[in-house]
Structure formats: structure tokens, C-alpha cells
Short mmCIF file of C-alpha atoms in Angstrom, two decimals:
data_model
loop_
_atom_site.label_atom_id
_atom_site.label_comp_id
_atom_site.label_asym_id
_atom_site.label_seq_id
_atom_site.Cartn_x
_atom_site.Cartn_y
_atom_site.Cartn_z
CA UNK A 1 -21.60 -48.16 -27.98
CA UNK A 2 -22.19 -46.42 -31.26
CA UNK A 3 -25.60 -47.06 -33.36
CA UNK A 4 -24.39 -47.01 -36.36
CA UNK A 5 -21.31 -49.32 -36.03
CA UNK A 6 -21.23 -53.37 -36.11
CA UNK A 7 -20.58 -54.43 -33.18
CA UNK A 8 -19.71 -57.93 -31.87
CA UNK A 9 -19.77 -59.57 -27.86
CA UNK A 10 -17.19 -61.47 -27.17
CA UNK A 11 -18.29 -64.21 -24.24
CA UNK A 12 -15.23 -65.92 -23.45
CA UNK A 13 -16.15 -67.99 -19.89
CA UNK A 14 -16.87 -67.92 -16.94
CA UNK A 15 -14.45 -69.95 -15.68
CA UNK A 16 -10.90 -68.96 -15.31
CA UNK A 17 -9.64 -72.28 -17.17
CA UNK A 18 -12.08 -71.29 -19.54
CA UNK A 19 -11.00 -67.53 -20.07
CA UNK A 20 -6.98 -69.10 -19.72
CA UNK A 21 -7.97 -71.17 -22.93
CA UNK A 22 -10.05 -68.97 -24.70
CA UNK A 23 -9.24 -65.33 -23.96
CA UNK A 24 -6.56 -65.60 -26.73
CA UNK A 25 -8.20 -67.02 -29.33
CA UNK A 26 -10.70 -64.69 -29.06
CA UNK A 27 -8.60 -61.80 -29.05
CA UNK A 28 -7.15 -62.98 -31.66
CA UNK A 29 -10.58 -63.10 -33.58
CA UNK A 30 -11.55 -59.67 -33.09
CA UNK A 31 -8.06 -58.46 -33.94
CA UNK A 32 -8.67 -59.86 -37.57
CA UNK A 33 -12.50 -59.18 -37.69
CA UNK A 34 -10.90 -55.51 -37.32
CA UNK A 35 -8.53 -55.61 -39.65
CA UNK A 36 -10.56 -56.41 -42.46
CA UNK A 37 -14.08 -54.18 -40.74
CA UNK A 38 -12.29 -51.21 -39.63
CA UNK A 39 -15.82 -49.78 -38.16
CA UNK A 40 -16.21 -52.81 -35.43
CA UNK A 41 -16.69 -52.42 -31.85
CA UNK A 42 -16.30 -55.17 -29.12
CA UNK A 43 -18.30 -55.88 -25.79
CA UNK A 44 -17.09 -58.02 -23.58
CA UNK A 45 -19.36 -59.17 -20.69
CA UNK A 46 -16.81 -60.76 -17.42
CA UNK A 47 -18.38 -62.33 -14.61
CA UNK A 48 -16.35 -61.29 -12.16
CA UNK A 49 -12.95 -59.18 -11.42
CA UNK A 50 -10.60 -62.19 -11.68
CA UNK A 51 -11.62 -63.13 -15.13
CA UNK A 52 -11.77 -59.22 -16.07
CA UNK A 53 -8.41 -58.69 -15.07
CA UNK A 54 -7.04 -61.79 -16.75
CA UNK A 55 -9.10 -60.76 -19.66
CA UNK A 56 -7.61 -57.32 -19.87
CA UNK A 57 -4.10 -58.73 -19.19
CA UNK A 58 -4.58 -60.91 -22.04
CA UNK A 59 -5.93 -57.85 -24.27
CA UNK A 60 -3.01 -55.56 -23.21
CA UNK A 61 -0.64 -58.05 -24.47
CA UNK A 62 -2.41 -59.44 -27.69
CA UNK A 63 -4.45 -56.23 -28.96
CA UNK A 64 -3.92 -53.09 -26.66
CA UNK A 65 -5.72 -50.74 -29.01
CA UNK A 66 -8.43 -53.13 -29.72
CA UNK A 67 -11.91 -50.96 -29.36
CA UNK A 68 -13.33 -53.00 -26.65
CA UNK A 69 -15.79 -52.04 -23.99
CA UNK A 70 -15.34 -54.45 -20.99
CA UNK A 71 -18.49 -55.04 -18.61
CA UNK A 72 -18.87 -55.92 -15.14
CA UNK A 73 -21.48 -58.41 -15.65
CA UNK A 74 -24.58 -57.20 -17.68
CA UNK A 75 -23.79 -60.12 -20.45
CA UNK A 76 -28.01 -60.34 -21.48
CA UNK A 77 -27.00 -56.46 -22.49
CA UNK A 78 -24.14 -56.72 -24.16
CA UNK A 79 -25.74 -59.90 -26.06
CA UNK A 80 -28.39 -57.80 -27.05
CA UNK A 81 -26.18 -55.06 -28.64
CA UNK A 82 -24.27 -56.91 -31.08
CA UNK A 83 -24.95 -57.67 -34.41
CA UNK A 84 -23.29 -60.93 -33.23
CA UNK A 85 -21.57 -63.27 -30.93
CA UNK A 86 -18.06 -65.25 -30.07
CA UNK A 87 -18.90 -67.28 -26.96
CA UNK A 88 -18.08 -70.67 -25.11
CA UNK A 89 -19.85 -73.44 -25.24
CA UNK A 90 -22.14 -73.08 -22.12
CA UNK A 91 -25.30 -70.93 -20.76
CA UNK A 92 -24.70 -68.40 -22.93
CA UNK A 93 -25.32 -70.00 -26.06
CA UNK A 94 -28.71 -70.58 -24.74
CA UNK A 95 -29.18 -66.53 -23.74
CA UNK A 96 -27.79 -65.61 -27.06
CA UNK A 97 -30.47 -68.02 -28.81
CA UNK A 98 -33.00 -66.36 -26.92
CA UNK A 99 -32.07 -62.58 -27.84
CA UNK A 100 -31.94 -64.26 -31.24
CA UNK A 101 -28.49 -63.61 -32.09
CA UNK A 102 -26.30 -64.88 -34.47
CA UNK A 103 -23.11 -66.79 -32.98
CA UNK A 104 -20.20 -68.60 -33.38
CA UNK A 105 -19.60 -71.20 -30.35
CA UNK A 106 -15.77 -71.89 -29.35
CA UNK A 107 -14.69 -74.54 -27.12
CA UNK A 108 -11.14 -75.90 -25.67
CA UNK A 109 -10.46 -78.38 -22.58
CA UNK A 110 -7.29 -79.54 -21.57
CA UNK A 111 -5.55 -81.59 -24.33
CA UNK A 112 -4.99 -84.35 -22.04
CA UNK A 113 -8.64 -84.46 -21.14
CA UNK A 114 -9.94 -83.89 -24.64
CA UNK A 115 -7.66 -86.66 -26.06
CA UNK A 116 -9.75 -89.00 -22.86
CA UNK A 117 -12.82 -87.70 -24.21
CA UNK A 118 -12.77 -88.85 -27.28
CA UNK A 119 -10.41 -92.06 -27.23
CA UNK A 120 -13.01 -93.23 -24.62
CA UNK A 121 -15.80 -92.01 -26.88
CA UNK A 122 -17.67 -90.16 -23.74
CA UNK A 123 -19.28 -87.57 -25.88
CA UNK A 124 -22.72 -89.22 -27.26
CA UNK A 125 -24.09 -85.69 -28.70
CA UNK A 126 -23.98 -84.20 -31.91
CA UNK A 127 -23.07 -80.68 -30.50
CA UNK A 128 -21.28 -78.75 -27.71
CA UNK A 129 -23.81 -75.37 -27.94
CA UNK A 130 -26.84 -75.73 -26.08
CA UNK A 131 -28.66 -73.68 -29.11
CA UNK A 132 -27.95 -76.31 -31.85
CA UNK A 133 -28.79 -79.09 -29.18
CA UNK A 134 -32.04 -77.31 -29.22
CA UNK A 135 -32.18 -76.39 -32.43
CA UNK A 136 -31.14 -80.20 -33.95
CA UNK A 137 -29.02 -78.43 -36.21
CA UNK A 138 -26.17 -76.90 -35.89
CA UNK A 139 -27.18 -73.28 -36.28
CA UNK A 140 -24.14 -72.03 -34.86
CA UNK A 141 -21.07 -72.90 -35.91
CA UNK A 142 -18.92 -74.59 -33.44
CA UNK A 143 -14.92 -74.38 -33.10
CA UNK A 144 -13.75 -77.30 -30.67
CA UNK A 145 -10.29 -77.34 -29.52
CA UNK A 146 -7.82 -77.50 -32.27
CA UNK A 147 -10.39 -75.75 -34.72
CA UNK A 148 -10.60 -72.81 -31.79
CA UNK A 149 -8.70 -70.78 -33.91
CA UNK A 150 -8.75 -66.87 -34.30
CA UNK A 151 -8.34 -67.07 -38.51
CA UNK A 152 -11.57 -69.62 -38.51
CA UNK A 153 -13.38 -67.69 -36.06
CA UNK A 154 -12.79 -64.49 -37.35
CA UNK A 155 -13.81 -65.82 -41.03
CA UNK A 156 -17.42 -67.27 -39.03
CA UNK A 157 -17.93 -63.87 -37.70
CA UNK A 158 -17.35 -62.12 -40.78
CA UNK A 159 -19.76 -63.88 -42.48
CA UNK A 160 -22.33 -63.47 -39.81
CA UNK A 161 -21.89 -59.78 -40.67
CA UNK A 162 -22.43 -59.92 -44.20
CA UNK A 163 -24.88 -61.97 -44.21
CA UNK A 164 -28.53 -60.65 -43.53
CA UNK A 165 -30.82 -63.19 -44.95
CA UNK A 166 -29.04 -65.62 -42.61
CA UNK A 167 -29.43 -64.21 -40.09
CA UNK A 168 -33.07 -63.62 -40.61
CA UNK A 169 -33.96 -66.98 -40.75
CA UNK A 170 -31.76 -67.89 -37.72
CA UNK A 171 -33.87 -65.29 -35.90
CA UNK A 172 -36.99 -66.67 -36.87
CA UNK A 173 -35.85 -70.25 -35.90
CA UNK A 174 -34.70 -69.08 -32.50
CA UNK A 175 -37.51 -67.08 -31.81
CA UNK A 176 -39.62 -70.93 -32.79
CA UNK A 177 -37.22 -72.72 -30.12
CA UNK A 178 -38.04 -69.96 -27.89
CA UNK A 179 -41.69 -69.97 -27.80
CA UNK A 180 -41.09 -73.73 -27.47
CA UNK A 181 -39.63 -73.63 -24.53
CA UNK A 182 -42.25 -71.22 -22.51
CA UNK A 183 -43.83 -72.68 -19.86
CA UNK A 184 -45.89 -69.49 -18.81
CA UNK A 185 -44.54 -69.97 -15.06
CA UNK A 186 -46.28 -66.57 -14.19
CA UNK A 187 -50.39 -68.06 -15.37
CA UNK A 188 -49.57 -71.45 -14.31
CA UNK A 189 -48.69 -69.84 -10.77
CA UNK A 190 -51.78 -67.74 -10.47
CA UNK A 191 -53.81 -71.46 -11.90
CA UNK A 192 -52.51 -72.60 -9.05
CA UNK A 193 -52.81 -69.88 -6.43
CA UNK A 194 -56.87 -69.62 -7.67
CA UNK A 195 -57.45 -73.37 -7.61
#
């Protein structure tokens, strides 16, 4: 990747139903982003060969000259990289709060089970990202199912990139809910070993 160009990971599952819901969307997002930031790049961290082939299916039909870099794995790199992040609701909102990156946090389930969801009224948090859960805010803004669209996640994004006092006090709250969260696993192991 370039130094001197924004660049922005693009963490779309690691599920296949996941990437079959969100690879699109996504897509979709960075399409836009690039249209109006000509200089972008994309990194795209895939778990495994499946979802990178269904990924770059998805690509070659929706954005084939897109300037994306997909990764075998290596997703704490690529989240360290980017100015900032499009990922699913999951783990890796929590790995992108501790690299202190910006993000934007998409979500879809199947409409039949999201209509369940909520008719039943199963879902008793405020939040679907693991970094606003921790954060009690919601940091990151969040795009669940019918809002998972590419023109409101590409708008999030953009603004992520323009927006450097933002960003500077979402690093400095991160890096709070980070030290919060230490347990010092290495010192309490040697306590333990001495005693």
C-alpha cells in the first residue's frame, strides 16, 4: 500500500452468509468512496479461500477495477493500515477499537430472521458493535439491515476521512477502553508462578 494515499479496510465477515449479505454493499461503498476520493486504496482482510473467492467474484462483477488489495488473513494488519474501517458487526469491531481506528459497523441477517428479532423484541442492547457496547456510546456508526446501504456507508466513511479532530478524540477514547480492559495476564502469571 502507498504512504501517502487514504486508505480504507474493508472487513466484510467471516462467515459466508455474512460475506453473501455484505460483500455487495460493501463494494458498493468503496465504489462511491472512490468516486468522489479518487486517491483511495482498499484492503480487504478474508479468512479463508471460500470467502476470498466469493469476495473476488462479487468484486469482478460489481467493481472490477476497484484498487483493492485482497489478504489471506493478516486482518490486525490491514486494520492497522487504514485511515479507516467498513466491517461487520463482530470480533473485529473490537480489534479495530483496539488499533484505535475509526469505523463504520454494517450488519444484515436474513429478513425473515430479522423481522423475528425484532417482532419478538429479542434484542435487549443498545448496539450491535462490540466497540460502542464498550464504549456506551455509539462511537461507531452502525448500518443494520435495511440501513446497510452502500450511499449511507460510503457518506460515514467519507466523513471519517475528513474529519481529523474526530477521529482524535475517538482514538483517545479507545485507547481509555483499552487500557480498561488490560488484565496484565503476563505479571499476574509470573505473581503466580513466584508465589
Amino acid at each position: 500500500l502507498p504512504l501517502d494515499v487514504p486508505v480504507i479496510a474493508l472487513l466484510p465477515g467471516s462467515r459466508v452468509g455474512e460475506m453473501q449479505r455484505l460483500a455487495g454493499p460493501f463494494i458498493d461503498a468503496a465504489r462511491l468512496c472512490l468516486a468522489a476520493r479518487p486517491d483511495l486504496r482498499f484492503v480487504v482482510p478474508l479468512v479463508n479461500a471460500r470467502l476470498r473467492e466469493l469476495f473476488a467474484a462479487e468484486l469482478a462483477q460489481r467493481a472490477p477495477d476497484l484498487p483493492a488489495i485482497l489478504l489471506d488473513g493478516r486482518s490486525r494488519e490491514a486494520i492497522a493500515a487504514a485511515d479507516c474501517v467498513l466491517t461487520a458487526s463482530g470480533t473485529a469491531t473490537l480489534e479495530t477499537l483496539l488499533l484505535k481506528r475509526p469505523m463504520v459497523v454494517a450488519y444484515r441477517v436474513h429478513p425473515l430472521s430479522y423481522h423475528l428479532v425484532k417482532r419478538l423484541g429479542l434484542v435487549k442492547v443498545p448496539y450491535i458493535a462490540m466497540s460502542n457496547l464498550l464504549a456506551g456510546q455509539a462511537l461507531a456508526p452502525e448500518f443494520i439491515q435495511d440501513r446497510c446501504r452502500a450511499d449511507l456507508l460510503a457518506s460515514a466513511l467519507l466523513d471519517w476521512l475528513d474529519a481529523p479532530e474526530r477521529i482524535a478524540a475517538i482514538q483517545a477514547e479507545y485507547g481509555r477502553i483499552h487500557l480498561s480492559l488490560r488484565r496484565h495476564a503476563a505479571r499476574e502469571a509470573a505473581r503466580a508462578v513466584l508465589q
